């Protein structure tokens, strides 16, 4: 049973470009979470999704950020018109129901 | 508003000794607590958890203690091994309005010296 997969592992974007981060949850997991980690900080919750539904996006910036988890395919975190402050590690986690979440290896976004 | 705090950014312990990592929280609604371990360039790995109705949970060398009245939990690793050197995150979960999320502390970097 493969773990949570994220790609790309590293992503470099110029200011103003779009970043797309993908996450494939563990098999059988229907809950997906996105977290962001800034340097020397803990993980900050961004959004919680189930298939085709956004359950909680209270941690998402109001502008430029969006997330989806379609019926088929991976979950996508999209950042439009990236700025330098978006540079961070973005982690996806999945769980079968609640509580224990299993994390992917992360995508390190660098905005130049 | 930091609801989960890990006040020690780093800890250094001799191999074979006990490592004690601490975590404080402010929200009495938290019902489940978890510890994650993270190596550089990897995602966090689930280590051990405890329900708010318990005060201790043990798994091999790892034990988590919960003191609800003090809103404090700790992770004990004994005996500590060099491979335990990593960043440890405390996390608390809350379920509200059909939503569930983890709130993380800022982490404690553990170094186990051979």
Short mmCIF file of C-alpha atoms in Angstrom, two decimals:
data_model
loop_
_atom_site.label_atom_id
_atom_site.label_comp_id
_atom_site.label_asym_id
_atom_site.label_seq_id
_atom_site.Cartn_x
_atom_site.Cartn_y
_atom_site.Cartn_z
CA UNK A 1 0.00 0.00 0.00
CA UNK A 2 1.75 3.10 -1.24
CA UNK A 3 1.88 6.07 1.07
CA UNK A 4 0.68 9.58 0.35
CA UNK A 5 2.29 10.84 -2.82
CA UNK A 6 3.01 14.43 -3.68
CA UNK A 7 4.47 15.92 -6.80
CA UNK A 8 6.46 17.70 -7.74
CA UNK A 9 8.86 17.47 -4.81
CA UNK A 10 10.43 20.78 -5.75
CA UNK A 11 8.83 23.57 -7.71
CA UNK A 12 10.38 26.86 -8.74
CA UNK A 13 8.17 29.65 -9.99
CA UNK A 14 8.75 33.28 -10.86
CA UNK A 15 6.62 35.91 -9.22
CA UNK A 16 3.25 36.16 -10.94
CA UNK A 17 3.20 32.57 -12.22
CA UNK A 18 0.86 29.83 -11.12
CA UNK A 19 1.87 26.89 -8.94
CA UNK A 20 0.01 23.59 -8.97
CA UNK A 21 0.73 21.05 -6.27
CA UNK A 22 -0.68 17.54 -6.49
CA UNK A 23 -1.46 15.02 -3.80
CA UNK A 24 -2.58 11.41 -4.14
CA UNK A 25 -3.91 10.08 -0.84
CA UNK A 26 -3.30 6.60 0.48
CA UNK A 27 -5.54 3.94 -0.98
CA UNK A 28 -8.85 3.88 0.83
CA UNK A 29 -8.44 7.34 2.34
CA UNK A 30 -11.16 9.79 1.48
CA UNK A 31 -10.01 12.73 3.59
CA UNK A 32 -7.26 15.06 2.40
CA UNK A 33 -5.62 17.93 4.26
CA UNK A 34 -3.15 20.55 3.13
CA UNK A 35 -0.65 22.20 5.45
CA UNK A 36 2.02 24.82 4.91
CA UNK A 37 5.29 25.03 6.78
CA UNK A 38 7.33 28.20 6.74
CA UNK A 39 11.01 28.04 7.74
CA UNK A 40 11.54 27.41 11.47
CA UNK A 41 7.79 27.12 12.06
CA UNK A 42 5.29 24.35 12.60
CA UNK A 43 2.75 23.15 10.09
CA UNK A 44 -0.23 25.43 9.58
CA UNK A 45 -3.56 23.98 8.52
CA UNK A 46 -4.85 25.28 5.21
CA UNK A 47 -7.76 23.21 3.97
CA UNK A 48 -9.63 19.96 4.56
CA UNK A 49 -11.34 18.20 1.67
CA UNK A 50 -13.34 15.10 1.00
CA UNK A 51 -14.10 13.84 -2.46
CA UNK A 52 -15.64 16.72 -4.43
CA UNK A 53 -16.20 18.74 -1.26
CA UNK A 54 -14.32 21.41 0.63
CA UNK A 55 -15.11 20.81 4.29
CA UNK A 56 -13.00 23.49 5.91
CA UNK A 57 -10.89 26.13 4.20
CA UNK A 58 -10.46 28.39 7.20
CA UNK A 59 -6.67 28.27 6.89
CA UNK A 60 -6.53 29.25 3.24
CA UNK A 61 -5.61 32.79 2.27
CA UNK A 62 -8.70 34.48 0.85
CA UNK A 63 -7.10 35.30 -2.47
CA UNK A 64 -4.98 33.42 -4.99
CA UNK A 65 -5.25 30.05 -3.23
CA UNK A 66 -7.69 27.29 -4.13
CA UNK A 67 -7.94 23.56 -3.60
CA UNK A 68 -9.93 20.72 -5.05
CA UNK A 69 -10.29 16.99 -4.63
CA UNK A 70 -12.16 15.68 -7.66
CA UNK A 71 -14.01 12.40 -7.88
CA UNK A 72 -11.17 11.00 -9.96
CA UNK A 73 -7.54 11.96 -9.67
CA UNK A 74 -5.37 13.68 -7.12
CA UNK A 75 -6.12 16.63 -4.91
CA UNK A 76 -4.75 19.90 -6.31
CA UNK A 77 -3.61 22.96 -4.41
CA UNK A 78 -3.38 25.90 -6.77
CA UNK A 79 -1.64 29.18 -6.06
CA UNK A 80 -2.17 31.89 -8.61
CA UNK A 81 0.15 34.85 -9.15
CA UNK A 82 2.70 33.58 -6.67
CA UNK A 83 4.66 36.00 -4.50
CA UNK A 84 7.92 35.49 -2.59
CA UNK A 85 6.00 34.99 0.66
CA UNK A 86 4.42 31.84 -0.81
CA UNK A 87 7.80 30.10 -0.67
CA UNK A 88 7.35 27.26 1.80
CA UNK A 89 6.98 23.51 2.13
CA UNK A 90 3.45 22.33 1.40
CA UNK A 91 2.41 19.04 2.92
CA UNK A 92 -0.57 16.94 2.09
CA UNK A 93 -2.00 14.39 4.52
CA UNK A 94 -4.75 11.81 4.21
CA UNK A 95 -6.77 9.78 6.65
CA UNK A 96 -9.47 7.12 6.42
CA UNK A 97 -11.77 8.95 8.83
CA UNK A 98 -10.36 11.25 11.43
CA UNK A 99 -7.51 11.58 13.87
CA UNK A 100 -4.33 9.99 12.59
CA UNK A 101 -3.22 11.69 9.44
CA UNK A 102 -0.52 10.31 7.18
CA UNK A 103 1.68 12.82 5.46
CA UNK A 104 3.30 12.92 2.07
CA UNK A 105 6.91 14.01 1.53
CA UNK A 106 5.92 17.57 0.74
CA UNK A 107 6.43 19.99 -2.14
CA UNK A 108 8.99 22.71 -1.65
CA UNK A 109 7.90 25.79 -3.50
CA UNK A 110 10.46 28.48 -4.23
CA UNK A 111 9.33 31.76 -5.73
CA UNK A 112 12.07 33.77 -7.38
CA UNK B 1 -3.05 32.91 18.79
CA UNK B 2 -0.87 29.86 19.29
CA UNK B 3 -3.09 27.14 20.69
CA UNK B 4 -0.37 24.49 20.83
CA UNK B 5 3.04 25.48 22.15
CA UNK B 6 6.34 23.72 22.25
CA UNK B 7 8.50 26.08 24.24
CA UNK B 8 11.79 24.26 23.77
CA UNK B 9 13.07 24.67 20.23
CA UNK B 10 15.83 22.13 20.82
CA UNK B 11 16.92 19.35 23.15
CA UNK B 12 20.19 17.42 23.35
CA UNK B 13 20.36 14.05 25.11
CA UNK B 14 22.99 11.37 25.53
CA UNK B 15 22.31 8.03 23.86
CA UNK B 16 20.64 5.61 26.27
CA UNK B 17 19.15 8.35 28.43
CA UNK B 18 15.55 9.53 28.53
CA UNK B 19 14.32 12.28 26.19
CA UNK B 20 11.36 14.31 27.42
CA UNK B 21 9.61 16.59 24.99
CA UNK B 22 6.93 18.92 26.28
CA UNK B 23 3.84 20.50 24.81
CA UNK B 24 1.25 22.90 26.23
CA UNK B 25 -2.15 23.75 24.83
CA UNK B 26 -4.80 26.32 25.56
CA UNK B 27 -8.01 24.97 24.00
CA UNK B 28 -9.96 22.67 26.32
CA UNK B 29 -11.98 21.47 23.29
CA UNK B 30 -9.07 19.45 21.97
CA UNK B 31 -10.00 15.80 22.18
CA UNK B 32 -7.02 13.98 20.73
CA UNK B 33 -3.31 14.59 20.79
CA UNK B 34 -0.63 13.28 18.49
CA UNK B 35 3.14 13.34 18.17
CA UNK B 36 4.84 13.40 14.80
CA UNK B 37 8.49 12.97 13.97
CA UNK B 38 10.06 14.72 11.02
CA UNK B 39 13.38 14.22 9.28
CA UNK B 40 14.76 16.89 6.95
CA UNK B 41 13.22 16.90 3.47
CA UNK B 42 10.56 14.38 4.50
CA UNK B 43 6.97 14.62 5.61
CA UNK B 44 6.01 14.19 9.26
CA UNK B 45 5.61 10.60 10.40
CA UNK B 46 2.96 9.67 12.92
CA UNK B 47 4.53 8.42 16.14
CA UNK B 48 2.00 8.04 18.93
CA UNK B 49 -1.30 9.50 20.06
CA UNK B 50 -3.52 9.81 23.10
CA UNK B 51 -7.20 10.43 23.61
CA UNK B 52 -8.23 13.16 26.01
CA UNK B 53 -9.96 10.57 28.17
CA UNK B 54 -6.67 8.87 28.95
CA UNK B 55 -3.59 10.05 30.79
CA UNK B 56 -0.98 7.70 29.39
CA UNK B 57 -0.30 5.73 26.25
CA UNK B 58 2.75 3.58 25.69
CA UNK B 59 4.22 2.08 22.53
CA UNK B 60 7.62 0.48 22.86
CA UNK B 61 10.19 3.10 23.75
CA UNK B 62 7.64 5.91 23.38
CA UNK B 63 5.19 7.01 26.06
CA UNK B 64 2.89 10.00 25.95
CA UNK B 65 1.51 11.50 29.15
CA UNK B 66 -1.46 13.84 29.29
CA UNK B 67 -2.27 16.17 32.18
CA UNK B 68 -5.60 17.73 31.31
CA UNK B 69 -5.82 19.97 34.34
CA UNK B 70 -2.48 21.53 33.40
CA UNK B 71 -3.21 21.36 29.66
CA UNK B 72 0.14 19.72 29.22
CA UNK B 73 1.43 16.65 27.48
CA UNK B 74 4.84 15.12 27.16
CA UNK B 75 6.57 12.53 25.06
CA UNK B 76 9.11 10.27 26.74
CA UNK B 77 11.61 8.31 24.70
CA UNK B 78 13.62 5.76 26.61
CA UNK B 79 16.25 4.69 25.89
CA UNK B 80 17.06 7.39 23.35
CA UNK B 81 18.91 6.34 20.21
CA UNK B 82 20.86 8.41 17.66
CA UNK B 83 18.23 7.54 15.05
CA UNK B 84 15.68 9.39 17.15
CA UNK B 85 17.38 12.67 16.22
CA UNK B 86 14.69 14.61 14.36
CA UNK B 87 12.17 17.39 14.84
CA UNK B 88 9.18 16.37 16.95
CA UNK B 89 5.83 18.06 16.51
CA UNK B 90 3.01 17.95 18.98
CA UNK B 91 -0.45 18.24 17.45
CA UNK B 92 -3.96 18.53 18.81
CA UNK B 93 -7.19 17.76 17.05
CA UNK B 94 -10.55 19.40 17.29
CA UNK B 95 -13.80 18.47 15.63
CA UNK B 96 -16.16 21.37 15.04
CA UNK B 97 -19.07 21.72 12.64
CA UNK B 98 -18.22 18.49 10.83
CA UNK B 99 -14.71 19.69 10.27
CA UNK B 100 -11.62 18.18 11.70
CA UNK B 101 -8.12 19.57 11.73
CA UNK B 102 -4.80 19.26 13.48
CA UNK B 103 -3.19 22.21 15.19
CA UNK B 104 0.58 21.85 15.35
CA UNK B 105 3.18 23.21 17.71
CA UNK B 106 6.33 24.77 16.32
CA UNK B 107 8.42 21.66 16.96
CA UNK B 108 11.36 20.61 19.12
CA UNK B 109 14.60 19.53 17.48
CA UNK B 110 15.98 16.49 19.34
CA UNK B 111 19.62 15.57 19.06
CA UNK B 112 20.70 12.25 20.56
CA UNK B 113 24.47 12.19 21.02
CA UNK B 114 26.25 8.84 20.63
#
